[in-house]
Amino acid sequence: ELLISLGNDSSYCEGTPVILNPGAGFISYVWGDGSTDSTFSVTASGIYSVVVTDAFGCSATDTVAIQIDLIPVVDLGVDTTLCFGSTYQLTAPAGYPGYLWTTGEVTETIVVNTSGIYDVVVTTPAGCTAVDTVQVTINPELIISLGPDVTVCSAASTVLDPGTGFASYVWSDGSTDPTFTVTASGDYSVFVTDIFGCSATDTVSVTVNQSPVVSLGADTTFCGGTNIDFDAGAGFVAYLWSDGSSAQTLSVTAGGTYSVTVTGANGCTGTDEVIAIATPLISLGPDFAICDGQTASLDAGAGFTSYLWSDGAL
């Protein structure tokens, strides 16, 4: 009896070469599709048969069922960048009996919260496998600071700055400048966003104390050789005049520019200055004696607008 065998019914994965071979030594081969090669290359699932004939004219036939299983299509998506604290779900195609992730998990989906390269191997019922890989990047925590709560004497001199390099800034009043100039006491906050869409916020409390107001009065002219007093006013905890003295008042005898800086109970300071102009001094010289019948000339000096002598002369 002439015996041949194409093997047992079998399943193969797509892309695997499957060659049916009934054996050598026959003078003819006729496959189910009419081809006459000694072997047959399977390209699709189906039932395949062959009739062989030997040199004596004897023939034999065999049939085999071949199942070609498709390779699963696995797509975990594009590489992804996430903000600090985020989680990301990776999902393999549904309906397969086998999943194996880089993490060791064997479920259809996994949730990750750390940076890394993740892949999954998907297995079909026939044992066919496919793999896909994706990179997940978790950005470092976005941290900003407006600094500690602060007490200042001048609102306009206080500028809040969360730092540069952010894509957007939104302050508590709705403004969007990179910095914020304080105008009054209060709580101020900013919400920043970077180029990846990650955000952070911070709040600072600013207390603005009133600077003391000091006035030395208007610029003045006084008679040379006399004293003029300037009073910075009572109620301040410290005084510092331009001559280095520290009393509430300053008495001067010469013209010039004089200033004082006062310190209030809250530690804030205020400053004012005044210009004092001293009129020129006159001199008739030292006392002297003349002989009867002699005369002497007295000169008060030039540059005055009027002169009045003791005898009434002008």
Coordinates of C-alpha atoms in Angstrom, one line a residue:
E1 CA 0.0 0.0 0.0
L2 CA 1.3 3.5 -1.0
L3 CA 1.1 5.7 2.1
I4 CA 1.8 9.4 2.3
S5 CA 1.1 12.1 5.0
L6 CA 0.8 15.8 5.0
G7 CA 1.0 15.9 8.8
N8 CA -1.7 16.7 11.4
D9 CA -4.2 19.4 11.1
S10 CA -2.3 22.5 12.4
S11 CA -2.5 26.2 13.2
Y12 CA 0.2 28.7 12.3
C13 CA 0.8 32.4 12.9
E14 CA 0.5 34.8 10.1
G15 CA 3.9 35.3 8.4
T16 CA 5.2 31.8 9.4
P17 CA 6.3 29.8 6.3
V18 CA 4.1 26.6 5.9
I19 CA 5.3 24.1 3.4
L20 CA 3.3 20.9 2.8
N21 CA 5.6 18.0 1.7
P22 CA 4.2 14.5 1.1
G23 CA 7.7 13.2 0.6
A24 CA 10.1 12.5 -2.3
G25 CA 10.3 9.7 -4.8
F26 CA 7.0 10.1 -6.6
I27 CA 6.7 10.6 -10.3
S28 CA 3.8 13.0 -10.0
Y29 CA 2.0 15.3 -7.5
V30 CA -1.4 16.9 -8.0
W31 CA -2.5 19.3 -5.4
G32 CA -6.1 20.4 -4.8
D33 CA -5.6 23.6 -6.8
G34 CA -4.2 21.6 -9.7
S35 CA -0.5 22.5 -9.2
T36 CA 2.1 19.8 -9.6
D37 CA 5.1 20.8 -7.6
S38 CA 6.5 18.3 -5.1
T39 CA 5.7 20.7 -2.2
F40 CA 3.0 23.3 -1.6
S41 CA 3.3 26.6 0.1
V42 CA 0.3 27.5 2.2
T43 CA -0.8 31.2 2.2
A44 CA -4.2 31.1 3.8
S45 CA -6.3 28.9 6.0
G46 CA -8.0 26.0 4.3
I47 CA -8.1 22.3 3.6
Y48 CA -5.3 21.1 1.4
S49 CA -4.9 17.8 -0.4
V50 CA -2.5 16.0 -2.7
V51 CA -2.5 12.9 -4.9
V52 CA 0.8 11.3 -5.6
T53 CA 1.7 8.6 -8.1
D54 CA 4.7 6.3 -8.0
A55 CA 6.7 4.7 -10.8
F56 CA 4.4 1.7 -10.8
G57 CA 1.3 3.8 -11.4
C58 CA 0.1 3.4 -7.9
S59 CA -1.4 6.5 -6.2
A60 CA -2.2 7.8 -2.7
T61 CA -3.9 10.9 -1.3
D62 CA -3.9 12.8 1.9
T63 CA -5.7 15.9 3.2
V64 CA -4.8 18.3 6.0
A65 CA -6.5 21.3 7.5
I66 CA -4.3 24.4 8.0
Q67 CA -5.4 27.4 10.1
I68 CA -3.4 30.6 9.6
D69 CA -4.0 32.9 12.6
L70 CA -3.7 36.7 12.2
I71 CA -1.0 38.5 14.2
P72 CA -2.8 40.9 16.6
V73 CA -2.5 44.6 15.9
V74 CA -1.1 46.3 19.0
D75 CA -0.9 50.1 19.3
L76 CA -0.2 51.7 22.6
G77 CA -0.3 55.2 21.0
V78 CA 2.4 57.8 20.7
D79 CA 5.0 58.7 23.3
T80 CA 3.5 60.8 26.0
T81 CA 4.6 63.5 28.4
L82 CA 2.6 64.2 31.5
C83 CA 2.6 66.6 34.4
F84 CA 3.9 65.6 37.9
G85 CA 1.3 63.6 39.8
S86 CA -0.6 62.4 36.7
T87 CA -1.4 58.8 35.9
Y88 CA -1.7 57.4 32.4
Q89 CA -3.7 54.3 31.3
L90 CA -2.1 52.0 28.7
T91 CA -4.6 49.8 26.8
A92 CA -3.9 46.7 24.6
P93 CA -6.5 45.4 22.1
A94 CA -9.3 43.6 23.7
G95 CA -10.3 39.9 23.3
Y96 CA -7.0 38.1 23.6
P97 CA -6.3 35.4 26.1
G98 CA -2.8 36.5 26.9
Y99 CA -1.2 39.9 27.9
L100 CA 2.2 40.5 29.5
W101 CA 3.4 44.0 30.3
T102 CA 6.9 45.2 31.2
T103 CA 5.6 45.7 34.7
G104 CA 4.7 42.0 35.0
E105 CA 1.0 42.8 34.9
V106 CA -1.2 40.5 32.7
T107 CA -4.3 42.6 32.4
E108 CA -5.6 44.2 29.2
T109 CA -5.0 47.7 30.7
I110 CA -2.5 49.1 33.2
V111 CA -2.1 52.5 34.9
V112 CA 1.4 54.0 35.2
N113 CA 2.6 57.1 37.2
T114 CA 6.3 57.0 36.6
S115 CA 8.5 57.7 33.6
G116 CA 9.6 54.7 31.6
I117 CA 9.4 52.7 28.5
Y118 CA 6.5 50.3 28.6
D119 CA 5.7 47.4 26.2
V120 CA 3.0 44.7 26.1
V121 CA 3.1 41.3 24.4
V122 CA -0.3 40.1 23.2
T123 CA -0.9 36.4 22.6
T124 CA -3.7 34.9 20.4
P125 CA -5.5 31.6 21.1
A126 CA -3.1 30.0 18.6
G127 CA -0.1 31.3 20.5
C128 CA 0.7 34.1 18.0
T129 CA 2.2 37.2 19.6
A130 CA 2.7 40.8 18.9
V131 CA 4.4 43.6 20.8
D132 CA 4.2 47.4 21.0
T133 CA 6.2 49.9 23.0
V134 CA 5.5 53.4 24.2
Q135 CA 7.5 55.9 26.3
V136 CA 5.8 57.8 29.1
T137 CA 7.6 60.8 30.6
I138 CA 6.4 62.3 33.9
N139 CA 7.7 65.9 34.2
P140 CA 9.3 66.9 37.5
E141 CA 7.0 68.8 39.9
L142 CA 6.5 72.4 38.9
I143 CA 7.4 74.5 41.9
I144 CA 7.0 78.3 42.2
S145 CA 7.4 80.7 45.1
L146 CA 6.3 84.2 45.7
G147 CA 8.4 84.2 48.9
P148 CA 7.4 84.4 52.5
D149 CA 4.7 86.7 53.8
V150 CA 6.1 90.2 54.1
T151 CA 5.6 93.5 55.7
V152 CA 6.8 96.6 53.8
C153 CA 6.6 100.4 54.1
S154 CA 6.0 101.2 50.4
A155 CA 3.5 99.2 48.3
A156 CA 5.0 100.4 45.0
S157 CA 8.4 99.1 45.8
T158 CA 7.1 95.5 46.3
V159 CA 7.2 93.4 43.1
L160 CA 6.1 89.8 43.2
D161 CA 8.0 87.6 40.8
P162 CA 7.3 83.8 40.5
G163 CA 10.2 83.3 38.1
T164 CA 10.7 83.3 34.3
G165 CA 10.2 80.7 31.7
F166 CA 6.5 80.0 32.0
A167 CA 4.1 80.0 29.1
S168 CA 1.4 82.0 31.0
Y169 CA 0.8 83.8 34.2
V170 CA -2.6 84.6 35.8
W171 CA -2.7 86.8 39.0
S172 CA -5.5 86.9 41.5
D173 CA -6.7 90.2 39.9
G174 CA -6.8 88.6 36.4
S175 CA -3.7 90.3 35.1
T176 CA -1.3 88.3 33.0
D177 CA 2.1 90.0 33.4
P178 CA 5.2 87.9 34.5
T179 CA 5.4 90.1 37.6
F180 CA 3.0 92.0 39.9
T181 CA 3.4 95.3 41.6
V182 CA 1.7 95.5 45.0
T183 CA -0.6 98.5 45.6
A184 CA -2.1 97.7 49.0
S185 CA -2.1 95.2 51.8
G186 CA -3.7 91.9 50.9
D187 CA -3.2 88.3 49.8
Y188 CA -1.8 87.9 46.3
S189 CA -1.7 84.6 44.2
V190 CA -0.5 83.6 40.8
F191 CA -1.2 80.6 38.6
V192 CA 1.5 79.7 36.1
T193 CA 1.5 77.2 33.3
D194 CA 4.6 75.8 31.4
I195 CA 5.0 74.8 27.8
F196 CA 3.8 71.2 28.6
G197 CA 0.5 72.5 30.1
C198 CA 1.6 71.7 33.6
S199 CA 0.6 74.3 36.3
A200 CA 1.5 75.5 39.8
T201 CA 0.2 78.2 42.1
D202 CA 1.4 80.1 45.1
T203 CA 0.0 82.8 47.5
V204 CA 1.7 85.4 49.6
S205 CA 0.4 87.9 52.1
V206 CA 1.7 91.5 51.9
T207 CA 1.1 94.0 54.7
V208 CA 1.8 97.6 53.7
N209 CA 2.6 99.9 56.6
Q210 CA 2.1 103.7 56.2
S211 CA 5.3 105.7 56.0
P212 CA 5.3 108.7 58.3
V213 CA 4.8 112.1 56.8
V214 CA 7.2 114.8 58.0
S215 CA 7.2 118.5 57.0
L216 CA 9.9 121.1 57.7
G217 CA 7.7 123.8 56.1
A218 CA 8.4 125.9 53.0
D219 CA 11.9 127.1 52.0
T220 CA 12.6 130.3 54.0
T221 CA 14.9 133.3 54.3
F222 CA 16.2 134.5 57.7
C223 CA 18.5 137.3 58.9
G224 CA 22.1 136.3 58.9
G225 CA 23.6 136.0 62.3
T226 CA 20.4 134.9 64.0
N227 CA 19.1 131.5 64.7
I228 CA 16.3 129.7 62.9
D229 CA 14.7 126.5 64.3
F230 CA 13.3 123.6 62.3
D231 CA 10.9 121.2 64.0
A232 CA 10.2 117.7 62.5
G233 CA 7.2 117.2 64.8
A234 CA 6.5 115.1 67.8
G235 CA 5.4 111.4 67.9
F236 CA 8.2 109.7 66.0
V237 CA 10.5 107.2 67.6
A238 CA 13.7 108.5 65.9
Y239 CA 15.1 111.5 64.1
L240 CA 18.2 111.9 62.0
W241 CA 19.1 115.3 60.6
S242 CA 21.5 116.0 57.8
D243 CA 24.1 117.2 60.3
G244 CA 23.9 113.8 62.1
S245 CA 22.0 115.1 65.2
S246 CA 19.0 113.2 66.5
A247 CA 16.7 115.7 68.3
Q248 CA 13.2 116.6 67.3
T249 CA 14.4 120.1 66.4
L250 CA 17.4 121.6 64.7
S251 CA 18.7 125.2 65.2
V252 CA 20.9 126.7 62.5
T253 CA 22.6 130.0 62.0
A254 CA 23.9 129.5 58.5
G255 CA 22.0 129.2 55.2
G256 CA 21.9 125.8 53.4
T257 CA 19.8 122.8 52.7
Y258 CA 18.7 120.8 55.7
S259 CA 16.9 117.5 55.8
V260 CA 15.5 115.1 58.4
T261 CA 14.5 111.4 58.3
V262 CA 12.0 110.3 60.9
T263 CA 11.1 106.8 61.9
G264 CA 7.6 105.8 62.9
A265 CA 6.6 103.1 65.4
N266 CA 6.1 100.6 62.6
G267 CA 9.7 101.0 61.5
C268 CA 8.9 103.0 58.3
T269 CA 10.7 106.2 57.6
G270 CA 9.8 109.5 56.0
T271 CA 12.1 112.4 54.8
D272 CA 11.7 116.1 54.1
E273 CA 14.2 118.9 53.4
V274 CA 14.1 122.6 53.4
I275 CA 16.3 125.4 52.0
A276 CA 17.2 128.3 54.4
I277 CA 18.7 131.4 53.0
A278 CA 20.5 133.7 55.4
T279 CA 20.7 137.4 54.6
P280 CA 24.2 139.0 54.4
L281 CA 25.7 140.4 57.6
I282 CA 26.7 144.1 57.8
S283 CA 29.6 145.7 59.7
L284 CA 30.6 149.3 60.3
G285 CA 33.9 148.2 61.8
P286 CA 35.2 148.4 65.3
D287 CA 34.5 151.4 67.6
F288 CA 37.0 154.3 67.0
A289 CA 37.6 157.9 68.1
I290 CA 38.2 161.1 66.0
C291 CA 39.3 164.5 67.0
D292 CA 36.9 167.4 67.2
G293 CA 36.6 168.9 63.7
Q294 CA 37.5 165.7 61.9
T295 CA 35.1 163.6 59.9
A296 CA 34.9 159.8 59.3
S297 CA 33.2 157.8 56.6
L298 CA 31.0 154.8 57.6
D299 CA 30.3 152.2 55.0
A300 CA 27.5 149.6 55.5
G301 CA 28.5 147.8 52.3
A302 CA 26.9 147.7 48.8
G303 CA 24.2 145.5 47.5
F304 CA 21.3 146.4 49.9
T305 CA 18.0 147.8 48.7
S306 CA 17.7 150.4 51.5
Y307 CA 19.8 152.0 54.2
L308 CA 18.5 153.9 57.3
W309 CA 21.1 155.5 59.5
S310 CA 20.6 156.5 63.2
D311 CA 20.5 160.2 62.3
G312 CA 17.6 159.5 59.9
A313 CA 19.7 159.6 56.7
L314 CA 18.7 157.2 54.0

